[in-house]
Short mmCIF file of C-alpha atoms in Angstrom, two decimals:
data_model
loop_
_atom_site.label_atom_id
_atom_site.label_comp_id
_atom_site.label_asym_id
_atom_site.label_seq_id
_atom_site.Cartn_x
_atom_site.Cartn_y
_atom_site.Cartn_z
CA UNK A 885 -61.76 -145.56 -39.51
CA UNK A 886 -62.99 -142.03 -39.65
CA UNK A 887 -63.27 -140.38 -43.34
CA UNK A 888 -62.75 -136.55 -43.91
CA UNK A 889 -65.38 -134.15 -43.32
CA UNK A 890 -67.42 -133.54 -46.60
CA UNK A 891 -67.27 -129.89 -47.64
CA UNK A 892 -71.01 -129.24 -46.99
CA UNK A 893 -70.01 -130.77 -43.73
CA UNK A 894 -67.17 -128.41 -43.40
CA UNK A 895 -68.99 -125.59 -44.66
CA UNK A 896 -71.81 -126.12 -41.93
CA UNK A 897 -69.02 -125.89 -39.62
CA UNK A 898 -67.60 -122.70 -40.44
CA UNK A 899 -70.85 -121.19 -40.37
CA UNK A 900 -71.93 -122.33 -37.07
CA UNK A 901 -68.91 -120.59 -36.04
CA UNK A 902 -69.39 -117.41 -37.90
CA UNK A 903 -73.07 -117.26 -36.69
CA UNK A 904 -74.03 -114.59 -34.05
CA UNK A 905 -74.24 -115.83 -30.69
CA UNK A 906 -78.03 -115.76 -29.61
CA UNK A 907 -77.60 -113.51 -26.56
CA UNK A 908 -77.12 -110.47 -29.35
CA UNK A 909 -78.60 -110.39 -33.30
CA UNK A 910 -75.87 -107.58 -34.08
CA UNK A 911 -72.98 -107.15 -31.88
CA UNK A 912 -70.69 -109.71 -30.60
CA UNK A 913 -68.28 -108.87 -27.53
CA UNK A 914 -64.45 -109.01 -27.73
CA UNK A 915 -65.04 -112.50 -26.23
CA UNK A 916 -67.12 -114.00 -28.73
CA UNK A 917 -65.14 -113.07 -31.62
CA UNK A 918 -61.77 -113.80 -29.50
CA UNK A 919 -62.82 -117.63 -29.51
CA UNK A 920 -64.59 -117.67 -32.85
CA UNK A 921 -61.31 -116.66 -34.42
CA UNK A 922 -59.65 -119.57 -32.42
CA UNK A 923 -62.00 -121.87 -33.68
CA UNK A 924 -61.79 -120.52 -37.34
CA UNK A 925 -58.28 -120.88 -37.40
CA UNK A 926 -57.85 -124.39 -36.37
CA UNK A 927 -60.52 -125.44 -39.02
CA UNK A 928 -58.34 -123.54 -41.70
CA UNK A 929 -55.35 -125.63 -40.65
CA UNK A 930 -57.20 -129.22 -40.88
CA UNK A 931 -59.95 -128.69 -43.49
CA UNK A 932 -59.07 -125.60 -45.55
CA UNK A 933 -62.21 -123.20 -46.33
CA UNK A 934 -64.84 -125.31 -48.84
CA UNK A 935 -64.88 -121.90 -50.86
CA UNK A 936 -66.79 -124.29 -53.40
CA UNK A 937 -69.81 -125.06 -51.46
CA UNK A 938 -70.07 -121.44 -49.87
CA UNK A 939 -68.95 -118.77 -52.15
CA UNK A 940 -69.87 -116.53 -48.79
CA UNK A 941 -67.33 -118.35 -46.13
CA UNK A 942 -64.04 -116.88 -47.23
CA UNK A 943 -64.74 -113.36 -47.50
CA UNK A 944 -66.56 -113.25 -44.06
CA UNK A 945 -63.55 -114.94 -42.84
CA UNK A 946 -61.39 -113.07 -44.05
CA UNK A 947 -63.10 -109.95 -42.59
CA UNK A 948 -62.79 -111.51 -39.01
CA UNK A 949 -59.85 -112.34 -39.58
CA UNK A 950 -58.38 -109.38 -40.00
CA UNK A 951 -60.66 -107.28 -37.66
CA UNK A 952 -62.23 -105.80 -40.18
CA UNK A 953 -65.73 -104.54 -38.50
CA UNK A 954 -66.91 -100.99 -40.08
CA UNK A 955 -67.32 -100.81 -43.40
CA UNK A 956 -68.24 -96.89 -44.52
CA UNK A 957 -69.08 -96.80 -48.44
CA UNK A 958 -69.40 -93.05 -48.04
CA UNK A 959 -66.09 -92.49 -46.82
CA UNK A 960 -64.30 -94.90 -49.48
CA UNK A 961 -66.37 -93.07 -52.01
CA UNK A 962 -65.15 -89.48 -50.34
CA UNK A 963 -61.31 -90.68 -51.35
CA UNK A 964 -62.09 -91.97 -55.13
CA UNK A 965 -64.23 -88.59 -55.53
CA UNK A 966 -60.84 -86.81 -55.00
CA UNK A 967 -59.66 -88.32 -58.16
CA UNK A 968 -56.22 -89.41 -59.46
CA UNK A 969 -53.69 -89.77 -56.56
CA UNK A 970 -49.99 -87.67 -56.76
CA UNK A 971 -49.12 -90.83 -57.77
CA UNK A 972 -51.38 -91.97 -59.90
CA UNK A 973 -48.75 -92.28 -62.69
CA UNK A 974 -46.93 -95.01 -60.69
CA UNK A 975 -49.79 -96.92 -60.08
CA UNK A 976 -50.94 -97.42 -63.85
CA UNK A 977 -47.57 -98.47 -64.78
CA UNK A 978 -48.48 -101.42 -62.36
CA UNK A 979 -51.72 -101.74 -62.19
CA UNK A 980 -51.96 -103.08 -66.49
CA UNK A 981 -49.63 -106.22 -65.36
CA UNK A 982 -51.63 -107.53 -62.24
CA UNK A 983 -52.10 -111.40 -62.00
CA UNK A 984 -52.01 -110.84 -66.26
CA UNK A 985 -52.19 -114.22 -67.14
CA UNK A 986 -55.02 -115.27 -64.99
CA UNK A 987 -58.48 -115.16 -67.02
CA UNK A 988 -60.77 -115.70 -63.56
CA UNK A 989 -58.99 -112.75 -61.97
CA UNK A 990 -59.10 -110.18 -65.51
CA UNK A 991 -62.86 -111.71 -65.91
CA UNK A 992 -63.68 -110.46 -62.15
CA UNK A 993 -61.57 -107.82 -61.23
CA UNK A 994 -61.40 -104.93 -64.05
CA UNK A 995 -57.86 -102.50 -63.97
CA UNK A 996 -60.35 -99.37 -62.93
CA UNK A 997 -61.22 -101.26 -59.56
CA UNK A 998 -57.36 -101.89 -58.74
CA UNK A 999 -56.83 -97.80 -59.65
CA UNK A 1000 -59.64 -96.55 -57.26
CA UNK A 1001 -58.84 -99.00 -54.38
CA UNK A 1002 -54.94 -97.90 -54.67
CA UNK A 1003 -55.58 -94.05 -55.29
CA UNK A 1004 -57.78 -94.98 -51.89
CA UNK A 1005 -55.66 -96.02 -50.18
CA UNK A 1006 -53.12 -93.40 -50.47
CA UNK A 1007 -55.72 -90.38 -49.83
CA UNK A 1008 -56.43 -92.73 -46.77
CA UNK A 1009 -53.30 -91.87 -45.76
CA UNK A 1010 -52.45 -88.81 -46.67
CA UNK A 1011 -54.89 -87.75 -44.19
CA UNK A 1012 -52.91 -89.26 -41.23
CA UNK A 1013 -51.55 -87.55 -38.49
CA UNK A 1014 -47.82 -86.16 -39.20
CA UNK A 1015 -47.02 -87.82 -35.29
CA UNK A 1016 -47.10 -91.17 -37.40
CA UNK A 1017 -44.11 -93.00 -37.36
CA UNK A 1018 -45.02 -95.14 -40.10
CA UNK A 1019 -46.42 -93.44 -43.37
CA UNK A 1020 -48.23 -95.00 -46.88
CA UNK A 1021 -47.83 -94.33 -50.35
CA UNK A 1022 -48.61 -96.97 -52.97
CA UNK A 1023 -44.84 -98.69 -53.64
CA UNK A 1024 -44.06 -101.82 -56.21
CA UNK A 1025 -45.95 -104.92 -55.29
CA UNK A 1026 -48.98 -103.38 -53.63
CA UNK A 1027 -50.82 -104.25 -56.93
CA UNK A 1028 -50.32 -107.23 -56.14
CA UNK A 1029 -51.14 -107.26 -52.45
CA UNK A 1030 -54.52 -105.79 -53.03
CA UNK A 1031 -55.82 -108.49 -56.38
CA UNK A 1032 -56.90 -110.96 -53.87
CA UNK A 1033 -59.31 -108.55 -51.90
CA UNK A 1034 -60.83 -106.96 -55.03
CA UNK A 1035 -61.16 -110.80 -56.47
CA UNK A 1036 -62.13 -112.14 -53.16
CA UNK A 1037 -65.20 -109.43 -51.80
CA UNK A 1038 -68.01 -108.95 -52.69
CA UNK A 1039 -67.43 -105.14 -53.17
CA UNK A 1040 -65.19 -102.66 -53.81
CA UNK A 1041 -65.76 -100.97 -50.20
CA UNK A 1042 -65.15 -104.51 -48.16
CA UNK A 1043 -62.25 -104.83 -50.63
CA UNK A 1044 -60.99 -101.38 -49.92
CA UNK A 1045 -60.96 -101.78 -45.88
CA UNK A 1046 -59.51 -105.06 -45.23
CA UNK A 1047 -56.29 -104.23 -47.47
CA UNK A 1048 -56.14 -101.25 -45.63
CA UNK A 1049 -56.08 -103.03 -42.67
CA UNK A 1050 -54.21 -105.48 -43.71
CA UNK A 1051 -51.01 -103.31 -44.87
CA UNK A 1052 -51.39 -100.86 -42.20
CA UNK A 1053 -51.32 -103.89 -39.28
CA UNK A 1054 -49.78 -107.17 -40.78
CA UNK A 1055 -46.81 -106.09 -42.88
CA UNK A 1056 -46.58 -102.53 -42.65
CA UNK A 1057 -42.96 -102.93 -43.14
CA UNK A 1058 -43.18 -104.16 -46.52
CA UNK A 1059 -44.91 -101.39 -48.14
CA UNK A 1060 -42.55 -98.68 -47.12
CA UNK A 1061 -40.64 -96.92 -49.84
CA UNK A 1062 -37.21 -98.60 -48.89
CA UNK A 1063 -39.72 -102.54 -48.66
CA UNK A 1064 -37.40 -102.39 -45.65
CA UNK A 1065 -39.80 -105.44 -44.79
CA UNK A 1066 -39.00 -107.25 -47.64
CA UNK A 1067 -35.54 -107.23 -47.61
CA UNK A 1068 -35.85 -108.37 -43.68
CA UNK A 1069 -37.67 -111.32 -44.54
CA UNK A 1070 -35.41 -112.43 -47.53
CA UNK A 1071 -32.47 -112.10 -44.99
CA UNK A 1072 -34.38 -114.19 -42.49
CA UNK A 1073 -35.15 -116.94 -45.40
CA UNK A 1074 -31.40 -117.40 -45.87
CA UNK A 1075 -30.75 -117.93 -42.12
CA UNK A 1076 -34.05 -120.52 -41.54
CA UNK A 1077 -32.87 -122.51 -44.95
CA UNK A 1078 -29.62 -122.72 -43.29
CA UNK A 1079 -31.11 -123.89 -40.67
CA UNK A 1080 -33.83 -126.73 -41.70
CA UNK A 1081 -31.80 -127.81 -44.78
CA UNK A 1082 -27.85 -126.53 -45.00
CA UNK A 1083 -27.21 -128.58 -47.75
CA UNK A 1084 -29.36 -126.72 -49.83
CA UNK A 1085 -28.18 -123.84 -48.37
CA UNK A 1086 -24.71 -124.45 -48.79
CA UNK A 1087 -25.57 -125.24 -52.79
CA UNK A 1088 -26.92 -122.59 -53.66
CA UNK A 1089 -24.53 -119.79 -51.57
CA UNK A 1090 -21.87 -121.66 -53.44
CA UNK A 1091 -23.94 -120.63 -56.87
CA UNK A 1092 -23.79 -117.18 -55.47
CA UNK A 1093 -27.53 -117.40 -55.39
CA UNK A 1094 -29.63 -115.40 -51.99
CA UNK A 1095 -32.76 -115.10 -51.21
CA UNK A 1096 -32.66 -111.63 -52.31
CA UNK A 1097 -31.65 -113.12 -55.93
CA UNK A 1098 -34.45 -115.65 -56.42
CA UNK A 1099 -37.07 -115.02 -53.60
CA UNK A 1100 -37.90 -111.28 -53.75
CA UNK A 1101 -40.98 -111.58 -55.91
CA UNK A 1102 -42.24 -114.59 -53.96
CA UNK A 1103 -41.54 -112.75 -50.18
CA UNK A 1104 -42.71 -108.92 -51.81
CA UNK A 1105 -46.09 -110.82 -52.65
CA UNK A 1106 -46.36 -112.85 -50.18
CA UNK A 1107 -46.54 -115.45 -52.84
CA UNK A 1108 -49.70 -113.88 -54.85
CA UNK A 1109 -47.25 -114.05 -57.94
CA UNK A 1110 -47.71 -117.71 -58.56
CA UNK A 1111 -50.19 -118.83 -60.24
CA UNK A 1112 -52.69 -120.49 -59.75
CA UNK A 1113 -54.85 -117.89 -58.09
CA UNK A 1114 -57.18 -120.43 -56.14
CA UNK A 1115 -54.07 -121.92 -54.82
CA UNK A 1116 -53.02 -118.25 -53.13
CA UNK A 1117 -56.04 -117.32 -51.94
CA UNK A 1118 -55.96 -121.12 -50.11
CA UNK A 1119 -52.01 -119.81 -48.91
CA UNK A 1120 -53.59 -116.88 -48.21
CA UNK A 1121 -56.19 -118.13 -46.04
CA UNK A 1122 -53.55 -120.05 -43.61
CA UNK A 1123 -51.35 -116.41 -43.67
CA UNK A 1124 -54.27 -114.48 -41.93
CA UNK A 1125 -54.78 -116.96 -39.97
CA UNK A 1126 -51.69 -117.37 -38.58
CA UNK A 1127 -49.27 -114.65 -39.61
CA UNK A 1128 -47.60 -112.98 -42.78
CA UNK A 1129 -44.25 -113.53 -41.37
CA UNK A 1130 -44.92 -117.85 -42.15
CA UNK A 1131 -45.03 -116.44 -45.86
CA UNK A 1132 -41.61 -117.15 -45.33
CA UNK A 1133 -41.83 -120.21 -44.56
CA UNK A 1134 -43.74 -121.30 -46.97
CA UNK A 1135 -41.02 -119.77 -49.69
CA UNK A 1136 -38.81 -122.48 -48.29
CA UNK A 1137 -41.32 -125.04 -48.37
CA UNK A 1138 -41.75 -124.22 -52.22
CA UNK A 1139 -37.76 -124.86 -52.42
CA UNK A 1140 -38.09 -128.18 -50.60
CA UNK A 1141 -40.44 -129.11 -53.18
CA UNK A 1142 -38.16 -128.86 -56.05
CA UNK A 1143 -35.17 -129.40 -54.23
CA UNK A 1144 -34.18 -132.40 -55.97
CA UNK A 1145 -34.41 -130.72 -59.28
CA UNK A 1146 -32.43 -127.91 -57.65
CA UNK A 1147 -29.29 -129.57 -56.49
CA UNK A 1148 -29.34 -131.66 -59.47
CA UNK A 1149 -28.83 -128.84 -61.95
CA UNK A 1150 -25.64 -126.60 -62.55
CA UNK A 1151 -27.63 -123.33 -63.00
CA UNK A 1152 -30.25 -123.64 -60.35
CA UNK A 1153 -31.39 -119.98 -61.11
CA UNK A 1154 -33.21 -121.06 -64.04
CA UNK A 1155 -35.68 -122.88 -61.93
CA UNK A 1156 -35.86 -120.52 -58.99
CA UNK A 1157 -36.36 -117.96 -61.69
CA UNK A 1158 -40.25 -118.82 -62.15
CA UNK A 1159 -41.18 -121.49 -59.43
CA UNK A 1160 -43.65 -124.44 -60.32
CA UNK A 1161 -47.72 -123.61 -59.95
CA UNK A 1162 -48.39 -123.22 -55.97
CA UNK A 1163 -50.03 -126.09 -54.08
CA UNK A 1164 -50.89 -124.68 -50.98
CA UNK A 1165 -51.78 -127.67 -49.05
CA UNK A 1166 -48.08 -129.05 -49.46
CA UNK A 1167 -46.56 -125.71 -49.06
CA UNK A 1168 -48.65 -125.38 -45.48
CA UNK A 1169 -48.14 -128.77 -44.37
CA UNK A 1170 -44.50 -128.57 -44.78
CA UNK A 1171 -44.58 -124.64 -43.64
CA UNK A 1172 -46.15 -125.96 -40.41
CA UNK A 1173 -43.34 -128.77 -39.64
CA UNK A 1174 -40.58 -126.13 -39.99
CA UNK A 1175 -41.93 -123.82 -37.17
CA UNK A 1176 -40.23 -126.45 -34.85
CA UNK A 1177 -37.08 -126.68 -36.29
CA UNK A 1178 -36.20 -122.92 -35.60
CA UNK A 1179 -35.08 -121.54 -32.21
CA UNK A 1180 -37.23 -119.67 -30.38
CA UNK A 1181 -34.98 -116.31 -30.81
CA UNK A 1182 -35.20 -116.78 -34.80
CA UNK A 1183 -38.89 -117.59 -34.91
CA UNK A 1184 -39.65 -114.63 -33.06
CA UNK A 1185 -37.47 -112.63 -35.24
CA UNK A 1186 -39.37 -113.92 -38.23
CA UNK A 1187 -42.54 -113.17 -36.31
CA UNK A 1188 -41.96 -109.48 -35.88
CA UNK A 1189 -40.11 -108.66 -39.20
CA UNK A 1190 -43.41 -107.75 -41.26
CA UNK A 1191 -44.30 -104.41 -38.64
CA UNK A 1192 -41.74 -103.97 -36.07
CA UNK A 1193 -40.09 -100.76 -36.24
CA UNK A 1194 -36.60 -101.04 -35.61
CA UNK A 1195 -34.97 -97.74 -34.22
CA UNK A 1196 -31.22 -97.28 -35.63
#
């Protein structure tokens, strides 16, 4: 009977991975990283990342993850020497409230880092081309969006470019000043729950209760607002992997979960209002095993909802 991996076992494993092939000592070809990302992400779907025994996996992950490969300190510090941001007002009216309750995070990750990254970020983009058809600002949630890089790097700069990278590419859509994104992907949760569990569908439509009523924090976040944090980043860790659009998913999966509790009570809003403390291994598992239960049209739908522009 074979036994799990160890994490030092594990750990040894993601590092052989991440290693540079021997044919270069810097540069690895579109090739290299094409199948090391392959092999990353089906060890982040049977073994997790062993954070634990290598404090240095996740973050180097992360980076390749997201295609994260130049990392200029001088021209994040060109954007904080600009200074406050025309919306710099906005930002520290968010910024105060970020993962509050978390000690770890407030311990690590000081309100003056969130500021620069975010004031960044948009004199990143002020600087882009007008021919754009998508453009950044900082908008409600983004706070949010960008605690787990500035708690997750090492630095401030690596911090800086991979949640650039990440709003710009994965959800662009859910940072733009309508969250047009957002509101997609609560829509979409309401048609895959009616889908994988109409019951529970049907129970809570007939308490007048949407997605868009008890799921917005959860999808705006992709689930960063519940605690605990080493639980998201673990959520987190399967969403770069494998898509932001599964956040969805995994939404449901945190209604399945309680779902007893939910169709037993007469004012089911009082649970959904503040869900239980994420478990991401549960919440994957059961995110995983409702990928087959949508049609193909649906999925792909979900898929595409985080960055596909749709023209009206």
């Amino acid at each position: 009977m074979s036994s799990k991996p160890s994490t030092s076992d594990t750990a040894k494993s993601f590092n052989k991975i991440l290693a540079l092939p021997r044919s270069s000592s810097k540069v690895r070809s579109a090739a290299d990283l094409n199948e090391a990302v392959k092999k990353l992400r089906r060890l982040i779907l049977v073994d997790g990342i062993p954070s634990a025994a290598d404090s240095t996996l996740r973050p180097r992950i992360w980076k390749i993850l997201l295609g994260v490969t130049e990392l200029s300190a001088n021209t994040f510090l060109e954007y904080v020497s600009r200074g406050p941001c025309e919306v710099r007002e906005k930002i520290r009216n968010d910024t105060f409230r970020t993962l509050a309750t978390d000690r770890g995070f407030k311990e690590r990750v000081r309100e003056d880092m969130l500021v620069r990254l975010l004031d960044a970020f948009v004199w990143r983009n002020y600087d882009r081309e007008d021919s754009q058809r998508l453009g950044f600002t900082y908008v409600q949630g983004m706070n949010v969006l960008a605690a787990p890089f500035l708690y997750t790097m090492p630095s401030e700069v690596e911090a800086f470019f991979c949640f650039a990278k990440f709003i710009e590419e994965s959800c662009p859509l859910y940072v733009q000043p309508t969250l047009e994104g957002v509101h997609r992907g609560l829509k979409l949760l309401d048609r895959c729950l009616k889908i994988v569990d109409p019951e529970l569908f049907q129970y809570l439509r007939s308490k007048n209760l949407s997605a868009e009523l008890y799921a917005f924090p959860s999808v705006l976040t992709l689930c960063a607002c519940t605690p605990p944090l080493d639980q998201v980043l673990k959520l987190w860790d399967f969403l770069l992997a494998f898509g932001v659009h599964l956040n969805v998913l995994c939404v449901i999966a945190q209604l399945l979960l309680i779902r007893e509790e939910v169709m037993s009570s007469s004012s089911p809003m009082r649970l959904l209002r503040t869900f239980p403390p994420l478990e991401a291994l549960p919440v994957i598992g059961i995110a995983v095993t409702l990928v087959r239960d949508l049609p193909s049209d649906l999925y792909d739908e979900l898929v595409r909802h985080p960055y596909e522009v749709v023209d009206r």
